[in-house]
Coordinates of C-alpha atoms in Angstrom, one line a residue:
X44 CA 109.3 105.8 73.1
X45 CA 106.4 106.7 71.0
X46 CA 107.9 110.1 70.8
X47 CA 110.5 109.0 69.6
X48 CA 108.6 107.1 66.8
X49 CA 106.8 110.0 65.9
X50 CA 109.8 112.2 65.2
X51 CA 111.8 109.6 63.3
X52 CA 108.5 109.2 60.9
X53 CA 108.8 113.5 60.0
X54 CA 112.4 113.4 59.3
X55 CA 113.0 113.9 56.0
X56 CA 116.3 113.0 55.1
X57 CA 117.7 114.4 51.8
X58 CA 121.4 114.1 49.3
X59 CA 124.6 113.8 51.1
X60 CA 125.8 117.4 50.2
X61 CA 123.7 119.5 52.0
X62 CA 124.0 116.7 55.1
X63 CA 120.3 118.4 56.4
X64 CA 117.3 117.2 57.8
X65 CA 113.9 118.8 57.4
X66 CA 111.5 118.6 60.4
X67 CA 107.7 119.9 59.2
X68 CA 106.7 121.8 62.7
X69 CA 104.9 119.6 64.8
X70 CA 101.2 120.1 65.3
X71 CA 99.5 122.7 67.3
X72 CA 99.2 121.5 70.7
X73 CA 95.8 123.4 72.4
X74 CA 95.9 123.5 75.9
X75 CA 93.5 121.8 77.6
X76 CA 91.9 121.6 81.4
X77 CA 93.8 120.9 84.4
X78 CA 94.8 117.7 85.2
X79 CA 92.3 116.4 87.0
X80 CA 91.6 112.0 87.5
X81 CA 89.3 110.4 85.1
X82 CA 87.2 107.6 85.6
X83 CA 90.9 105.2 84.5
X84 CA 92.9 106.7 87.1
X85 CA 90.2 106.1 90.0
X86 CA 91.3 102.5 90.5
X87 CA 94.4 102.8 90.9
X88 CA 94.6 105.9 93.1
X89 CA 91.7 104.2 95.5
X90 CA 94.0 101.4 95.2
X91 CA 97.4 103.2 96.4
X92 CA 95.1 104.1 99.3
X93 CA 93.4 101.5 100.3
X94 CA 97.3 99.6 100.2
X95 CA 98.9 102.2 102.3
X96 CA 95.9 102.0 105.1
X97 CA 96.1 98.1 105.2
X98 CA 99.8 98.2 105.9
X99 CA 99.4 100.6 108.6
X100 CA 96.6 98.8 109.6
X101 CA 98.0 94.9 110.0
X102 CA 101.3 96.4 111.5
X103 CA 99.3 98.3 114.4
X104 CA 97.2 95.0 115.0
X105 CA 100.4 92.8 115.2
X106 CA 102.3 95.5 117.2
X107 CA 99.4 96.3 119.6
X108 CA 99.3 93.3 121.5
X109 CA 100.5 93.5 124.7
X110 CA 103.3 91.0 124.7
X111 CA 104.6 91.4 121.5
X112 CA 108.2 92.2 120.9
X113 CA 109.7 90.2 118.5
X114 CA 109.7 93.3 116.3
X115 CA 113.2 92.1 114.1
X116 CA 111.4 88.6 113.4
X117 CA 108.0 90.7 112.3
X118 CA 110.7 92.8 109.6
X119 CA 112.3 89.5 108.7
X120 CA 108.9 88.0 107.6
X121 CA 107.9 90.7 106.2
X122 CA 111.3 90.9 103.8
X123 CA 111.0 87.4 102.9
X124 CA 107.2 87.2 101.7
X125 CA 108.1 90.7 99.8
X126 CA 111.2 88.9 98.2
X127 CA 108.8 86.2 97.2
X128 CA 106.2 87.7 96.1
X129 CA 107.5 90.5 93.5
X130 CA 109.8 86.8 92.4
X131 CA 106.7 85.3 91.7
X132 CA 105.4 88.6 90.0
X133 CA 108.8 88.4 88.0
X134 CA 108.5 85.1 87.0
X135 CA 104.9 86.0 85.9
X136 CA 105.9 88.6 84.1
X137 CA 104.0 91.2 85.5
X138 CA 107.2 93.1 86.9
X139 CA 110.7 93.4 85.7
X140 CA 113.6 93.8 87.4
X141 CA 117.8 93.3 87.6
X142 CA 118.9 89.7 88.7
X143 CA 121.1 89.4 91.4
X144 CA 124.4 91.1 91.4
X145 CA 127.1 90.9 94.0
X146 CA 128.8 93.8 93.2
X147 CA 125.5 96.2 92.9
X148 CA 124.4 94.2 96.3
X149 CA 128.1 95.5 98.2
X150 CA 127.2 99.3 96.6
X151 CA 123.5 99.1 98.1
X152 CA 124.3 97.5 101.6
X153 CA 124.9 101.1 103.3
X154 CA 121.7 101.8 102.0
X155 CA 119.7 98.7 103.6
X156 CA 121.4 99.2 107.1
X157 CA 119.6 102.3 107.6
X158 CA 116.5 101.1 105.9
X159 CA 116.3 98.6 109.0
X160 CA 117.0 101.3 111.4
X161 CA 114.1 103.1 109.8
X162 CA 112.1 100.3 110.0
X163 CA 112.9 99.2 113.4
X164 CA 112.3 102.6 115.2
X165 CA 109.1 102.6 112.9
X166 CA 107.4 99.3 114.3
X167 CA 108.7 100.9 118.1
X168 CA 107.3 104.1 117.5
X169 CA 104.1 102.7 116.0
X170 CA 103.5 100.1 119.4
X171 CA 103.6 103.0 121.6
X172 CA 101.3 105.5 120.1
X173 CA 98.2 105.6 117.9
X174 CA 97.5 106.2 114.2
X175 CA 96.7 109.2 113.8
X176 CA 99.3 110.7 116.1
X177 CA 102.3 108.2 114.2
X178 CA 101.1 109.2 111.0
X179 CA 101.3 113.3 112.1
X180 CA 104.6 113.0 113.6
X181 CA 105.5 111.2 110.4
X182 CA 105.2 114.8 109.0
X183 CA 108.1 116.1 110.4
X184 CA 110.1 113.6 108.5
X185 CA 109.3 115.9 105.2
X186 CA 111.3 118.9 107.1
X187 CA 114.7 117.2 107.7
X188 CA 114.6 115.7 104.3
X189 CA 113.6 119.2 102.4
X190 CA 117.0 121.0 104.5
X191 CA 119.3 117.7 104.3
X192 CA 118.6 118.5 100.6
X193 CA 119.2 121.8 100.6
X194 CA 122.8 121.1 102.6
X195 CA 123.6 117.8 100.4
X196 CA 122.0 118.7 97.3
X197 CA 121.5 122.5 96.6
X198 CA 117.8 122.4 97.1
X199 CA 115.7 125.3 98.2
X200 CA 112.5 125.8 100.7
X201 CA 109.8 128.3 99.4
X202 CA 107.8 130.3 101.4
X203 CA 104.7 128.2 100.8
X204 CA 106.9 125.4 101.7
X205 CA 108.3 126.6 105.0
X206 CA 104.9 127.8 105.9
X207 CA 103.9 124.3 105.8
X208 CA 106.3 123.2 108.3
X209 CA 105.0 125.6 110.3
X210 CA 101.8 123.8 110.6
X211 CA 103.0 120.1 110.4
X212 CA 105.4 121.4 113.8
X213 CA 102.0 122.9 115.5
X214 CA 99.9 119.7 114.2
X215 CA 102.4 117.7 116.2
X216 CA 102.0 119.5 119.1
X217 CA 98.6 119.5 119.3
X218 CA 98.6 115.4 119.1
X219 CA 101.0 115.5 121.6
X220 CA 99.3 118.0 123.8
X221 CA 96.0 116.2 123.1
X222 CA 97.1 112.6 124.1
X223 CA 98.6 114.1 127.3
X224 CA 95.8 115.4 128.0
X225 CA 93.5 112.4 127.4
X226 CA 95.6 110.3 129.5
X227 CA 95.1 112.6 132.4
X228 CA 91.9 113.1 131.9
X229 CA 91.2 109.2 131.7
X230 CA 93.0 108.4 134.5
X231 CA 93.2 110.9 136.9
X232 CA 96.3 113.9 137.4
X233 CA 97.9 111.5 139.9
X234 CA 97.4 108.1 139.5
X235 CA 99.7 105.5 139.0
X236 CA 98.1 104.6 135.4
X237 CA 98.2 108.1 134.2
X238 CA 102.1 108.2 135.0
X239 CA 102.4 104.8 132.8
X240 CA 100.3 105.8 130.4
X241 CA 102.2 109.6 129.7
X242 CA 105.5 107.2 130.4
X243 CA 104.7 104.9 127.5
X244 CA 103.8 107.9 125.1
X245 CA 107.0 109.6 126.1
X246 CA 108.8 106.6 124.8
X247 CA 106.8 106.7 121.6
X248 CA 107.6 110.1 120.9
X249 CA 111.2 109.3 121.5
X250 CA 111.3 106.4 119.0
X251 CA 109.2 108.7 116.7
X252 CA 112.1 110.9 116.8
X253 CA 114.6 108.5 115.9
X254 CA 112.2 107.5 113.6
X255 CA 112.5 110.8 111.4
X256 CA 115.9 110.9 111.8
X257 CA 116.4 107.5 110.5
X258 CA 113.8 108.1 107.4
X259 CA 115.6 111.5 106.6
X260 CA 119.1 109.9 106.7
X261 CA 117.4 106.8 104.9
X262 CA 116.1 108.9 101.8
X263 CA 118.7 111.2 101.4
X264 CA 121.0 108.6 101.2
X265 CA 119.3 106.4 98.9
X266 CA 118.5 109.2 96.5
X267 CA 122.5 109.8 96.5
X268 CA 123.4 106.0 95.8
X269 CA 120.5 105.5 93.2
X270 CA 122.8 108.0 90.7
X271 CA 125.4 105.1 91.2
X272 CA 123.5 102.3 90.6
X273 CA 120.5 103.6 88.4
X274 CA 118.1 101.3 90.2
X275 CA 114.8 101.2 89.2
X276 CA 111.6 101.1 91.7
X277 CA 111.8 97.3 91.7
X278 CA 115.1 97.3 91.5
X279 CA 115.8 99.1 94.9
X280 CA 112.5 97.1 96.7
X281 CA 114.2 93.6 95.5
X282 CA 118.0 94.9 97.0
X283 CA 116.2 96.4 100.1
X284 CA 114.4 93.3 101.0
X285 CA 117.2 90.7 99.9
X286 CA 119.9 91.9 101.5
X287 CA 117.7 92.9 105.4
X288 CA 116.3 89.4 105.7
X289 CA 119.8 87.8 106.9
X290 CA 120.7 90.9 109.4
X291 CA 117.3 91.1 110.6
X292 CA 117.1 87.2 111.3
X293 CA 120.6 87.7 113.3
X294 CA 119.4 90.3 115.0
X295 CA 115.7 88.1 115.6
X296 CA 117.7 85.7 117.0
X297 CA 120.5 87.3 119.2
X298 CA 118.5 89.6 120.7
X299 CA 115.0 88.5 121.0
X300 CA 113.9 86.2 124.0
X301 CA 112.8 83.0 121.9
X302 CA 111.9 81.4 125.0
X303 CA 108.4 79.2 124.7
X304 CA 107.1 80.7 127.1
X305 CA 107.8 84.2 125.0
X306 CA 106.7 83.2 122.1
X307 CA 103.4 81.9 123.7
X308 CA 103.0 85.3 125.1
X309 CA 103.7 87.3 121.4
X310 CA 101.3 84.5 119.6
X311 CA 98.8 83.2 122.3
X312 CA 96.8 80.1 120.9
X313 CA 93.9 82.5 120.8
X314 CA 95.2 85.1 118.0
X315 CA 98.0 82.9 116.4
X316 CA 96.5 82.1 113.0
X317 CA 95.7 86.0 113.0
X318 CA 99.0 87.3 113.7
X319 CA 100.3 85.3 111.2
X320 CA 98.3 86.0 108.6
X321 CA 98.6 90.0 109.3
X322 CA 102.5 89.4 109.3
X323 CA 102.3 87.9 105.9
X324 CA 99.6 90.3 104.5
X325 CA 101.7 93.3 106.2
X326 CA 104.6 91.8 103.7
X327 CA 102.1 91.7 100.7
X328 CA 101.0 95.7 101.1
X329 CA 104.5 96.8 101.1
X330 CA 104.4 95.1 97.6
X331 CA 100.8 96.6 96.7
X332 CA 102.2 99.9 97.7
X333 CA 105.1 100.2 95.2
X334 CA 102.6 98.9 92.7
X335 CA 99.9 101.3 93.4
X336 CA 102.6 103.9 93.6
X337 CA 103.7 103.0 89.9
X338 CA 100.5 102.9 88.5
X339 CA 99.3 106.4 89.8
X340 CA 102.5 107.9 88.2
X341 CA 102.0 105.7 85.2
X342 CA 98.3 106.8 84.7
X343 CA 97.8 110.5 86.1
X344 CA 100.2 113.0 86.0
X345 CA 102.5 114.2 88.7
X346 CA 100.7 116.8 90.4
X347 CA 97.7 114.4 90.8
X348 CA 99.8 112.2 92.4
X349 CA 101.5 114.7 95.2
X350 CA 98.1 115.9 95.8
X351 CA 97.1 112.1 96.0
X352 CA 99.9 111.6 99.1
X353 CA 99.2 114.7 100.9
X354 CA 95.1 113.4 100.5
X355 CA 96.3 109.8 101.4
X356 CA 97.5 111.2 105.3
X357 CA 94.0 111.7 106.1
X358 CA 92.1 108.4 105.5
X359 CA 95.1 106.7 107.7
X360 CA 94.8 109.2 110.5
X361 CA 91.4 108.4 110.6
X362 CA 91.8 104.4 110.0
X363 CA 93.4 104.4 113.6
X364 CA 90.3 106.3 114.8
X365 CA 88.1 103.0 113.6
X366 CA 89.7 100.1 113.8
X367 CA 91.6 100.6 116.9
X368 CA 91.0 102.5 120.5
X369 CA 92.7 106.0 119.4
X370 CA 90.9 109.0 121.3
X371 CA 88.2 111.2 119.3
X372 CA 88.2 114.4 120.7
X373 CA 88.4 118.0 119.3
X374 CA 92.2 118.6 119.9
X375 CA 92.6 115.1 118.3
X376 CA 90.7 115.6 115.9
X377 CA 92.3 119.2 115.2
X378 CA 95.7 118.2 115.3
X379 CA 94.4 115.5 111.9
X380 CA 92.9 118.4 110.4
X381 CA 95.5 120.4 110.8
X382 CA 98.5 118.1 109.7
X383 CA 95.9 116.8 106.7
X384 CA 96.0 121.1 105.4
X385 CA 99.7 121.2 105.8
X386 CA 100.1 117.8 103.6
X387 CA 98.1 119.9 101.0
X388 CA 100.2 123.1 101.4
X389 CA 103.2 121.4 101.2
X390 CA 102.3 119.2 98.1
X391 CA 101.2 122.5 96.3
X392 CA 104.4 124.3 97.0
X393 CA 106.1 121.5 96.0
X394 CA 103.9 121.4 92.3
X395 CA 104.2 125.0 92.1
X396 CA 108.6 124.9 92.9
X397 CA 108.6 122.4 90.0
X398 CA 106.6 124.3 87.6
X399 CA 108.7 127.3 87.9
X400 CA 111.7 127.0 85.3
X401 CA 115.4 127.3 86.5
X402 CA 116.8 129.9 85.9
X403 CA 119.9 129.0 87.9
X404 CA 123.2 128.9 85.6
X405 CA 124.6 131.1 82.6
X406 CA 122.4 131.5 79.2
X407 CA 123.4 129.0 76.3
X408 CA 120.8 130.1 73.8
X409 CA 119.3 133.3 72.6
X410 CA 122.0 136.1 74.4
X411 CA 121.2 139.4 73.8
X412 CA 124.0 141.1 71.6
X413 CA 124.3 144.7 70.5
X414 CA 123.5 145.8 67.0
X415 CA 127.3 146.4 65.8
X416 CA 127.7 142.9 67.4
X417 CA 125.0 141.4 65.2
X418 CA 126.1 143.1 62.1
X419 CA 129.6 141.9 62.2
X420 CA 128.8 138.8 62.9
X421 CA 126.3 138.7 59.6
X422 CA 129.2 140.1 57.4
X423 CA 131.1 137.2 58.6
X424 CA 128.6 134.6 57.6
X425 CA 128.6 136.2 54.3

C-alpha cells in the first residue's frame, strides 16, 4: 500500500494532448546484508516456537494417558475454544476476518472433512509413539505433498530437494529401527511385553502413515479450493473449526463409549482439572500458532521464516525427550539429528527454487530481432 503511495506522489501528470505521464527513476536501491533476524523479529519467532512445542506438548499429555480414547470429543473441544477465541480476538479487533457465509461454508466443507481425517489419524498416531519419532515421521508428509504438486500443479523437485527426501526416508528409519530396538532391549527378545510394546508401535506407524496421506491430501486440496474462495489465514482457521465442531461431536457421541464408568477412566478424579485445562490450552495454541505464524511472515522475510520451520523440528523432537519418557540413546538421538539436517536441506532448496526466476513460457519483452527487422520497423515509426 505504501508502494503504492509512493508512486502515485512521482507521477507527474501533464495537458491532455500528449495523454503521458512522467515517472522520475526511483532511487538507487544498495544492496544490503542477508536477511538475517534483528532484535524485533526475536519475539515473535521464539514465539512461533515456543506455540508449536506447547501444542505438541498438551496433546501428548492428554493422549498419553492410558485410558484415554475419546479422541473426536478432545478435536471437538479443541474446535470450539479455537472458534471462540479468534471471535473474541475479532470482536477485539485484534484479527479480521469474513462473517459467516453459507454458500462459502458448502464450497469449504470438502476441505474440513479431510482436515478431521488429518486430525484424527494425528491424535492416533501421536498416542502410540513418542515425540520425537511423530515429529520425524511427520517429515515424510513434505514428500507426498512436493510430487502431489508436481502431478496436480506442474511443480518441480530439485536435486537439493530430492536429496532431502533421501534423508528424512533414512531419519525415519532410524527412529523406527531405534524404537524397535529399545523395546527389545527393555524388555527382553521374547517376552510377552516386548511383543506388546513392538505391537503398539506397529500401530503407530500405521496411523502415522495414514496420517501423511491424510495431511498430503489435506494440503493439496486446500491450496486448490483457496483459488475459489480467496480465503485468508483467518479466514480458512474460522471455516475449518466452524464447520468440524458438529461432525466431530456426532462422531464423539456415536462412536465413543460415554459410559461413566469410561469417562471416569479417560478423566480420573486425580488428573481431571489437568486434562481439562490441557484440552482447552491445546485449543488456544492452535490459535497462537497461526498468530505466530503471521507475525514471522509479517516481520522477517520469507527465507527467515522457512529456515525458522525447518529449525522449529528440532526443539519439538527434543521437547518429547524432556517432558515425557521418550528413549535417549545414540540411534535416537541420530535419527533427530538427522531428520533436523534434512528440514534445513529441504528449506534451502526450497529458498534457492524460489529465487531462481522462471523462465518457463514464451518471451513478451525484449525479443531479439535481426538488423533488417529493426530498421524496417524504425522506418515505419517514422
Amino acid at each position: 500500500m505504501a508502494d503504492d503511495k509512493k508512486r502515485d506522489d512521482y507521477t507527474i501528470e501533464v495537458d491532455d494532448e500528449n495523454k503521458r505521464a512522467f515517472s522520475p527513476p526511483p532511487p538507487p536501491r544498495t544492496a544490503g546484508p542477508p536477511s538475517v533476524p534483528s532484535n524485533s523479529a526475536i519475539f515473535p519467532i521464539l514465539s512461533y516456537c515456543a506455540s508449536s512445542i506447547l501444542m505438541t506438548v498438551t496433546n501428548k499429555y492428554v493422549l498419553s494417558g492410558l485410558d484415554f480414547n475419546l479422541n473426536f470429543f478432545l478435536l471437538c473441544v479443541q474446535s470450539v475454544v479455537c472458534v471462540v477465541a479468534i471471535q473474541a480476538c475479532k470482536t477485539g479487533g485484534v484479527i479480521t476476518y469474513r462473517d459467516f457465509s453459507s454458500d462459502e461454508a458448502k464450497k469449504w466443507f470438502p476441505i474440513s472433512l479431510l482436515l478431521i481425517g488429518m486430525i484424527y489419524t494425528s491424535t492416533r498416531a501421536l498416542r502410540y509413539l513418542s515425540i520425537p519419532v511423530y515429529t520425524i515421521f511427520k517429515n515424510l508428509t513434505i514428500i507426498l505433498i512436493a510430487y502431489g504438486e508436481v502431478l496436480w500443479f506442474g511443480g518441480s523437485v530439485t536435486g537439493m530437494a530430492l536429496f532431502s527426501f533421501g534423508l528424512m526416508v533414512c531419519s525415519s528409519i532410524i527412529a523406527a529401527w531405534a524404537d524397535i530396538q529399545h523395546a527389545l532391549e527393555s524388555y527382553g527378545h521374547a517376552s510377552n511385553e516386548a511383543s506388546e510394546k513392538i505391537s503398539t508401535l506397529n500401530s503407530g506407524y500405521i496411523w502415522m502413515m495414514f496420517n501423511c496421506f491424510c495431511t498430503a491430501t489435506y494440503v493439496l486440496g486446500m491450496r486448490k479450493r483457496i483459488k475459489l474462495t480467496n480465503f485468508k489465514d483467518f479466514d480458512t482457521m474460522f471455516y475449518n473449526n466452524l464447520l468440524t465442531i458438529p461432525i466431530l461431536l456426532i462422531c464423539s457421541l456415536l462412536l465413543e463409549d460415554w459410559s461413566v464408568s469410561n469417562i471416569s477412566k479417560n478423566f480420573p478424579p486425580a488428573e481431571r482439572n489437568n486434562l481439562i485445562l490441557a484440552m482447552i490450552f491445546s485449543g488456544l495454541s492452535s490459535v497462537f500458532i497461526s498468530y505466530t505464524s503471521a507475525w514471522c511472515v509479517r516481520v522477517t522475510s520469507s527465507t527467515t521464516y522457512s529456515m525458522v520451520g525447518a529449525l522449529n523440528k528440532l526443539p519439538i523432537a527434543v521437547s518429547g525427550l524432556v517432558f515425557f519418557d521418550a528413549p535417549v540413546t545414540f540411534a535416537s538421538v541420530s535419527a533427530i539429528s538427522v531428520g533436523f539436517v534434512s528440514g534445513i536441506v529441504y528449506a534451502v532448496a526450497k529458498v534457492r527454487q524460489s529465487s531462481k526466476p522462471k523462465t518457463a513460457g514464451l518471451p513478451t519483452t525484449n525479443i531479439p530481432i535481426s538488423a533488417s527487422s529493426q530498421s524496417m520497423r524504425d522506418s515505419l515509426k517514422s
